[in-house]
Short mmCIF file of C-alpha atoms and ligand atoms in Angstrom, two decimals:
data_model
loop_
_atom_site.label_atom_id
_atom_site.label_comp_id
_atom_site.label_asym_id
_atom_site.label_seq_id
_atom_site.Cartn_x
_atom_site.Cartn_y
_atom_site.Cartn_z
CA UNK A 1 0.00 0.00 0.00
CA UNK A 2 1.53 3.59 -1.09
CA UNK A 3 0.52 5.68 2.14
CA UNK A 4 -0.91 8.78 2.08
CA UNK A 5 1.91 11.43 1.93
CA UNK A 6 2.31 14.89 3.97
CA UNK A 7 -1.66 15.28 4.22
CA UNK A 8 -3.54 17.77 2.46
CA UNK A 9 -6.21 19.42 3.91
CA UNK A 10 -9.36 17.58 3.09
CA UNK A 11 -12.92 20.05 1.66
CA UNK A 12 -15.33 21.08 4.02
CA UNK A 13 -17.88 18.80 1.60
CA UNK A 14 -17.24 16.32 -1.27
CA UNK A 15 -15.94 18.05 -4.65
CA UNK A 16 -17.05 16.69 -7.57
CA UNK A 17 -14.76 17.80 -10.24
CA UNK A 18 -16.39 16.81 -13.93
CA UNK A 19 -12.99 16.36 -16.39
CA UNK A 20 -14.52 17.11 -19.51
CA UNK A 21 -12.94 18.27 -23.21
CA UNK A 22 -15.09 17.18 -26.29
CA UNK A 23 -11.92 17.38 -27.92
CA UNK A 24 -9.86 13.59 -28.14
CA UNK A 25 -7.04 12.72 -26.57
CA UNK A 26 -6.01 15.71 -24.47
CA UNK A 27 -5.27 13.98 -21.62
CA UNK A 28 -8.74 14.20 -19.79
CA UNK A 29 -8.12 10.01 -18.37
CA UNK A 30 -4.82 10.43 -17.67
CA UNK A 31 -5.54 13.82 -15.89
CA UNK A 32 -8.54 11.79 -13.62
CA UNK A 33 -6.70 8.83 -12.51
CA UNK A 34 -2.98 10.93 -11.87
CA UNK A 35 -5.20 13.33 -10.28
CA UNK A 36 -6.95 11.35 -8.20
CA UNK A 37 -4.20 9.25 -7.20
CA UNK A 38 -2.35 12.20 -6.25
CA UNK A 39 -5.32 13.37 -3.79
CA UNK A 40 -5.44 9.64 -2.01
CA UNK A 41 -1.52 9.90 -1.99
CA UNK A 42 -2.25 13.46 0.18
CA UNK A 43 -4.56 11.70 2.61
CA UNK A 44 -7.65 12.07 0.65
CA UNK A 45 -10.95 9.55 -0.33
CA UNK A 46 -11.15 9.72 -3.58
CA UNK A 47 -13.54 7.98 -6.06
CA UNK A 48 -13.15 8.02 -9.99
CA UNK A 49 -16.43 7.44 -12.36
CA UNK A 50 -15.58 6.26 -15.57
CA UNK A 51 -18.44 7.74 -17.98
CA UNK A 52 -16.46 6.69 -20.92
CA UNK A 53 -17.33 3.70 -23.02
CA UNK A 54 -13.68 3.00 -23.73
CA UNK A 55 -12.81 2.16 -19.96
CA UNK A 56 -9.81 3.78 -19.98
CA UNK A 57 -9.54 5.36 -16.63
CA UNK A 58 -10.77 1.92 -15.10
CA UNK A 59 -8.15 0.29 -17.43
CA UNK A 60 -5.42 2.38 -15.47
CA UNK A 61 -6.52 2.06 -11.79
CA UNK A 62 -5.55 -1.70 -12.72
CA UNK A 63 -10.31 -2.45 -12.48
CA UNK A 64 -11.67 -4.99 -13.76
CA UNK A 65 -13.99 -4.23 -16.40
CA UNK A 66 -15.42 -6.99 -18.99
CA UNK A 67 -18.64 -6.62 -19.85
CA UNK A 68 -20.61 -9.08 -16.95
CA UNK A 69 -18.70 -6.62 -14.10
CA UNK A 70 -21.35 -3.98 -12.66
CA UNK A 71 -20.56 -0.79 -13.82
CA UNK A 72 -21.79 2.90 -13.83
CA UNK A 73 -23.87 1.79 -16.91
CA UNK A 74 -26.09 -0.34 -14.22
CA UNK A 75 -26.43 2.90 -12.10
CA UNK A 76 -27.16 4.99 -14.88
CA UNK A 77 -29.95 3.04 -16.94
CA UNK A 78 -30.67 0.24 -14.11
CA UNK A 79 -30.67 2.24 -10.94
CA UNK A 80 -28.22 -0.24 -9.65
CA UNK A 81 -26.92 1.38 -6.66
CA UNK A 82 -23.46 3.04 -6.67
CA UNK A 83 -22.26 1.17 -3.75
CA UNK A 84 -22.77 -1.83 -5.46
CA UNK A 85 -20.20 -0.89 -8.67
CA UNK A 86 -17.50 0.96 -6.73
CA UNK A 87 -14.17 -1.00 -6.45
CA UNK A 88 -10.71 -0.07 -4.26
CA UNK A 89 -8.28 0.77 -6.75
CA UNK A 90 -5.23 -1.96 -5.69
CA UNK A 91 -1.90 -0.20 -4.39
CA UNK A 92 -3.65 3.33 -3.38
CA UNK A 93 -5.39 3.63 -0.11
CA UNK A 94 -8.54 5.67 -0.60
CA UNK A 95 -9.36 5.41 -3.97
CA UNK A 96 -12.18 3.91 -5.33
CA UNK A 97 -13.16 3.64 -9.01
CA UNK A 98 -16.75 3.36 -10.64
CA UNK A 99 -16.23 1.36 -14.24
CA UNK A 100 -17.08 1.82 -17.14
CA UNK A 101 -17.91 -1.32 -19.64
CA UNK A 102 -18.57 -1.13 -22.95
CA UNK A 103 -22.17 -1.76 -22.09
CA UNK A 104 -22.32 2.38 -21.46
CA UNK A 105 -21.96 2.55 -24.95
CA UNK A 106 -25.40 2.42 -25.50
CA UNK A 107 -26.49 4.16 -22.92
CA UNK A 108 -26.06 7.50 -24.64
CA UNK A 109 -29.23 6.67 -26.80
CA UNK A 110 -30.91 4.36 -23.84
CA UNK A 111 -30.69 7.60 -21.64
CA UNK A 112 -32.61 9.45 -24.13
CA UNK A 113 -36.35 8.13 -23.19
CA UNK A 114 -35.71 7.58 -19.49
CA UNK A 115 -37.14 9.76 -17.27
CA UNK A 116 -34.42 12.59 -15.68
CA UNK A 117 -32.41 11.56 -18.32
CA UNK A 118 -29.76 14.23 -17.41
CA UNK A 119 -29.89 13.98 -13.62
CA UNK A 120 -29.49 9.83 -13.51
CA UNK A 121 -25.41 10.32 -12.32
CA UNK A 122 -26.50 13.28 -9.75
CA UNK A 123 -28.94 11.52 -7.71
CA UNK A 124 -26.68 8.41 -7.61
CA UNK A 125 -24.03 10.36 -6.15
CA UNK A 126 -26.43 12.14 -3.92
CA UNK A 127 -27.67 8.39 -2.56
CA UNK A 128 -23.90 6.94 -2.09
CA UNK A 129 -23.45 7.07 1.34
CA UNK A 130 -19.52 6.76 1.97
CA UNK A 131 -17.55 9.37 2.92
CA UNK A 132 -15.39 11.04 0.51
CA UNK A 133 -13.25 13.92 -0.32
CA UNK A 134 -13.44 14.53 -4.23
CA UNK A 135 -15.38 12.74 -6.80
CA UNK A 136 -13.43 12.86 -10.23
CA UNK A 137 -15.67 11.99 -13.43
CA UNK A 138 -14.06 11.16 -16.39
CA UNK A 139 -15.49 12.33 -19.22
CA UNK A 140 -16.11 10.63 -23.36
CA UNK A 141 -14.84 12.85 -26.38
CA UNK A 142 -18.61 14.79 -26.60
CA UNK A 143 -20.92 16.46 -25.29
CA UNK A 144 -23.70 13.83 -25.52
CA UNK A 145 -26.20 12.56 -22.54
CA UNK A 146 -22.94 10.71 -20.70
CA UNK A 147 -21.27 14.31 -20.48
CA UNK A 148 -24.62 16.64 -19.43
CA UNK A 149 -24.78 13.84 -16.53
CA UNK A 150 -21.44 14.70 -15.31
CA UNK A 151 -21.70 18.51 -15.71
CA UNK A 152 -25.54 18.22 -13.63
CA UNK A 153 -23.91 16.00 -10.92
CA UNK A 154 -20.35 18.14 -10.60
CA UNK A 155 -19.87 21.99 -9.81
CA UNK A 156 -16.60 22.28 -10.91
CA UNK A 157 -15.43 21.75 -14.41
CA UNK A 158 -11.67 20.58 -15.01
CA UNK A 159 -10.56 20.92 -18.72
CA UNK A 160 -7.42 19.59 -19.48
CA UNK A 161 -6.07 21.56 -22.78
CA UNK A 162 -2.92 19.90 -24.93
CA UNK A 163 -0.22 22.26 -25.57
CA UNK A 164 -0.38 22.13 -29.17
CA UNK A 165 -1.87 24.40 -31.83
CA UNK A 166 -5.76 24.23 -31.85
CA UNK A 167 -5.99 23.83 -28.40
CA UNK A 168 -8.74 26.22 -28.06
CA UNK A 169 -10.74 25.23 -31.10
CA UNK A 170 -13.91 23.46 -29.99
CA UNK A 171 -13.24 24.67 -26.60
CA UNK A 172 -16.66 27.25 -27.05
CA UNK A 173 -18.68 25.03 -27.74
CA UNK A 174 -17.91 22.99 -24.09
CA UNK A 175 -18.47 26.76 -22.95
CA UNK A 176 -21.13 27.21 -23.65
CA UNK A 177 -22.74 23.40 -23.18
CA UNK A 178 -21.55 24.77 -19.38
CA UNK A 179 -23.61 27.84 -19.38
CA UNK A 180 -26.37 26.09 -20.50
CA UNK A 181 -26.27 23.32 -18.24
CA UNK A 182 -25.80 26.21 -15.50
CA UNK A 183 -28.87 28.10 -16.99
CA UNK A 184 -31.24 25.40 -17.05
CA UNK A 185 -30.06 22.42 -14.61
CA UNK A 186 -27.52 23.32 -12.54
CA UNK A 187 -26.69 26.45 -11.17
CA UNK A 188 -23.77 25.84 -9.15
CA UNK A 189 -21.73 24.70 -12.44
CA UNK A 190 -18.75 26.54 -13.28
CA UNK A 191 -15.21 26.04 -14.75
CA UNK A 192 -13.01 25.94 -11.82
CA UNK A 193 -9.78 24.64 -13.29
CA UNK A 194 -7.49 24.39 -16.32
CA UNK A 195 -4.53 22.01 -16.61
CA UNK A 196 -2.24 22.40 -19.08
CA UNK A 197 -1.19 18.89 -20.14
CA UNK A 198 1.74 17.25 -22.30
CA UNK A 199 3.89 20.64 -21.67
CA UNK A 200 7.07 20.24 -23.49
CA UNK A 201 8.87 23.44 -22.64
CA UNK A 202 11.56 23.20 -25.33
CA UNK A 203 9.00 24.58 -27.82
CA UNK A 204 8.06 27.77 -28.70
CA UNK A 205 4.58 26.46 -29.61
CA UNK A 206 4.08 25.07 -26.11
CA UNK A 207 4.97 28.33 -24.55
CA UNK A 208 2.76 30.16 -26.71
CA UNK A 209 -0.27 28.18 -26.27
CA UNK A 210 0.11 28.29 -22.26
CA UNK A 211 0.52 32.44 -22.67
CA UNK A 212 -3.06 32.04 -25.18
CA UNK A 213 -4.53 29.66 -22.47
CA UNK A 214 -3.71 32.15 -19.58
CA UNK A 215 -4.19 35.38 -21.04
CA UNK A 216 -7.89 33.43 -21.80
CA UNK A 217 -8.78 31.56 -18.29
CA UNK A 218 -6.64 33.79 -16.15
CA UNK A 219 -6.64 32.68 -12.20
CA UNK A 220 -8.66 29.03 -12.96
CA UNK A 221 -5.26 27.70 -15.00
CA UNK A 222 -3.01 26.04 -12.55
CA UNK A 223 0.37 27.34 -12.02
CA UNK A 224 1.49 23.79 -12.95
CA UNK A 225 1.78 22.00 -15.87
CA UNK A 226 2.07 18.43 -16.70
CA UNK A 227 5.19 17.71 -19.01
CA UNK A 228 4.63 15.28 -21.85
CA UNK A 229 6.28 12.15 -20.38
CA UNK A 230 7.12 8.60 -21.56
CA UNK A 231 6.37 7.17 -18.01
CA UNK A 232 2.96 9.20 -18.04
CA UNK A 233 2.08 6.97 -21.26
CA UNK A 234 3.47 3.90 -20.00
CA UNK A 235 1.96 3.36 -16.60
CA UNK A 236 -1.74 2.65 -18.23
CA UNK A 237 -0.39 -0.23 -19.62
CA UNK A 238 0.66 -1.83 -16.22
CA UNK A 239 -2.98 -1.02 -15.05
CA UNK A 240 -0.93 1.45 -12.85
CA UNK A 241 -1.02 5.29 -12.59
CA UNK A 242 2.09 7.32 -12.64
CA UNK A 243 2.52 7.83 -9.09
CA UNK A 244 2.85 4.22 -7.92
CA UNK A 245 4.83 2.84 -11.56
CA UNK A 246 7.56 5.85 -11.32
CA UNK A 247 6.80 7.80 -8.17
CA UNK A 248 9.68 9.89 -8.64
CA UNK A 249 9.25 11.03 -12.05
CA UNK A 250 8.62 14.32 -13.59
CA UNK A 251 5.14 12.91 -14.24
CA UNK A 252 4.12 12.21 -10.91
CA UNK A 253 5.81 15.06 -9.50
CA UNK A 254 3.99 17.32 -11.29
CA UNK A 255 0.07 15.82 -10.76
CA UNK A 256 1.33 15.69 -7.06
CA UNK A 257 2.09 19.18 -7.03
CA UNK A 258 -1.18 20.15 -9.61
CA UNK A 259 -3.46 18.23 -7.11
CA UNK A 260 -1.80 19.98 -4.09
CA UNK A 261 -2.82 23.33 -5.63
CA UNK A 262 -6.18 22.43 -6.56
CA UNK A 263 -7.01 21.14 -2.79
CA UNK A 264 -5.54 24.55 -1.65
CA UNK A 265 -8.27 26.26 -3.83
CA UNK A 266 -10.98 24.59 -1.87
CA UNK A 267 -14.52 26.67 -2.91
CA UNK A 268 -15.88 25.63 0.50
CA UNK A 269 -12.75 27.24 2.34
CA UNK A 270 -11.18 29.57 -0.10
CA UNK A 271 -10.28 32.09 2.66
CA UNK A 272 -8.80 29.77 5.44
CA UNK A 273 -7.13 27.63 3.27
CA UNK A 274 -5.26 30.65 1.78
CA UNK A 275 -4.20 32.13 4.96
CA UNK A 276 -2.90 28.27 5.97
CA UNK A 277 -1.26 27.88 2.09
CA UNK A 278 0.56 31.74 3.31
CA UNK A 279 1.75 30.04 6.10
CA UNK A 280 3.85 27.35 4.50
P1 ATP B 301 -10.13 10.48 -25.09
O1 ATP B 301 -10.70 11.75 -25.62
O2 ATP B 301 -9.93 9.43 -26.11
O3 ATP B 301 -10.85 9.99 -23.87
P2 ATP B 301 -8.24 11.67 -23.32
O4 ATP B 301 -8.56 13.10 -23.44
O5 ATP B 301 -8.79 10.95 -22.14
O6 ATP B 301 -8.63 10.88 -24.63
P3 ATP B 301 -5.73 10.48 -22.65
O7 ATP B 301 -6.23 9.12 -22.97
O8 ATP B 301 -5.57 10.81 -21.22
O9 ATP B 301 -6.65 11.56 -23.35
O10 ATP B 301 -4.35 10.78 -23.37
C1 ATP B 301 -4.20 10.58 -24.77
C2 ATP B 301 -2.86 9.92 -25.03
O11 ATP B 301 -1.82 10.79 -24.64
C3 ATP B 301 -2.65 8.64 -24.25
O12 ATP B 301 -1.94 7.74 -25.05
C4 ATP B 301 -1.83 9.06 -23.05
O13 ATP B 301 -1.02 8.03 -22.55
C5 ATP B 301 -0.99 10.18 -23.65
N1 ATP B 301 -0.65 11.20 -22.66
C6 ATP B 301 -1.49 11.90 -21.87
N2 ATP B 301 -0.83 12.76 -21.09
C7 ATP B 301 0.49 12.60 -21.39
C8 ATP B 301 1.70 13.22 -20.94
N3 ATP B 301 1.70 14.18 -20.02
N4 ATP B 301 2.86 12.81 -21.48
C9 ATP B 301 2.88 11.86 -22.44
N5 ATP B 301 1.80 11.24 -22.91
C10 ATP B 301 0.60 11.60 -22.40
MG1 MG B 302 -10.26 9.45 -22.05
#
């Protein structure tokens, strides 16, 4: 068992931070399970829901998740309680993970004539009665039914942008899928954090689009970045996330040190947590 390290201060009540980017492979899954590896490591309860069909995120926390395994596609179309899907991630005390099968593929048009189609991942979170610190969702390449379910369940929207040119095409359209969903369903929604993901400093290019992304998002990007890093790609295929295959890496370093400034910018504490952060 990796123990928890220093201890971060936990939230006053469970975060539920929805990783979403419509845009492919921009490091949403491996944002979730580094990040919420990085929050057990600091003493945290963590739980990951993987609303992706492709089971990645539950590929990487090491889960189990062939079709027959009970899996957030049970709690979303069968009311299956969430208690009965959620496994302990092996090797990190405190996190959980929800799976995903490929069974949630079809849930995206199943949802559609169900009643509260858009609320189904809210009030199973509401009824899951364990304790817990954060609640990451990982989120599928769109902004279908499977995506509005994570924005109505979450207040805070994490959107992981690749430092590479187009990062911010597409990105208004998730904007404004937020506003709506804040209009009309949830009204606590907003975009609390941007990571800046596969940083490679040695380019102009990556430089340029963190200056575009800043001068954009302003105080909700994260001082840190994640550097693009071989033994970020590799762990996933050990069922492993970065911080327990290479602990010491840049990698893991650096979603230690992003997750350590996102629990400092607890909502529910802003103003004691900053004078505590002052004193360190
Ligand atoms: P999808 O939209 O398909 O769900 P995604 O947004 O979840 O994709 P990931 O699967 O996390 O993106 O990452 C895409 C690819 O980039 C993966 O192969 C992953 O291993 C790799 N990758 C992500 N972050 C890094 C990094 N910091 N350094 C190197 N490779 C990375
Ligand atoms: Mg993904």
């Amino acid at each position: 068992m990796h123990q928890a390290g220093e201890g971060l201060l936990r939230p006053e009540q469970t975060r539920v931070m929805v990783v979403a980017n419509q845009k492919g492979g921009v490091g949403k899954t491996t944002t979730t399970v580094n990040l919420a590896a990085s929050l057990a490591l600091h003493g945290a309860r963590v739980l990951v829901v993987d609303l992706d069909p492709q089971g990645n995120a539950s590929t990487a926390l090491g889960i189990d998740h062939h079709s027959e395994v009970p899996s957030i596609y049970d709690v979303l179309v069968e009311n299956k309680p969430l208690s009965e899907v959620v496994q302990p991630v092996p090797d990190v005390e405190g996190l959980f993970c929800a799976p995903a099968t490929i069974d949630l593929a079809g849930a995206e048009i199943e949802l559609v004539s169900l009643v509260a189609r858009e609320s189904r991942l809210q009030r199973a979170l509401e009824a899951y009665d364990q304790p817990l610190d954060y609640i990451l969702v990982d989120c599928p390449p769109s902004l279908g039914l499977l995506t509005v379910n994570a924005l109505v369940a979450g207040a805070e929207v994490l959107i992981p942008i690749q430092c590479e040119y187009y990062a911010l095409e597409g990105l208004g359209q998730l904007l404004r899928n937020v506003d709506l969903v804040r209009g009309h369903l949830n009204r606590d929604l907003h975009i609390s954090t941007i990571l800046l993901t596969m940083y490679d400093g040695r380019t102009r290019l990556a430089s340029q689009v963190a200056e575009e992304v800043r001068s954009h998002f302003g105080n909700e990007v994260l001082r840190t970045n994640i550097p693009r890093s071989v033994r970020i790609s590799e762990a996933p295929s050990y069922g492993q996330t970065v911080l327990t295959y290479d602990p010491g890496s840049s990698g893991s370093l650096s979603y230690l040190e992003a997750a350590r400034e996102i629990a400092l910018r607890d909502p529910f504490a802003q103003q004691e947590q900053q004078s505590m952060a002052e004193g360190m």
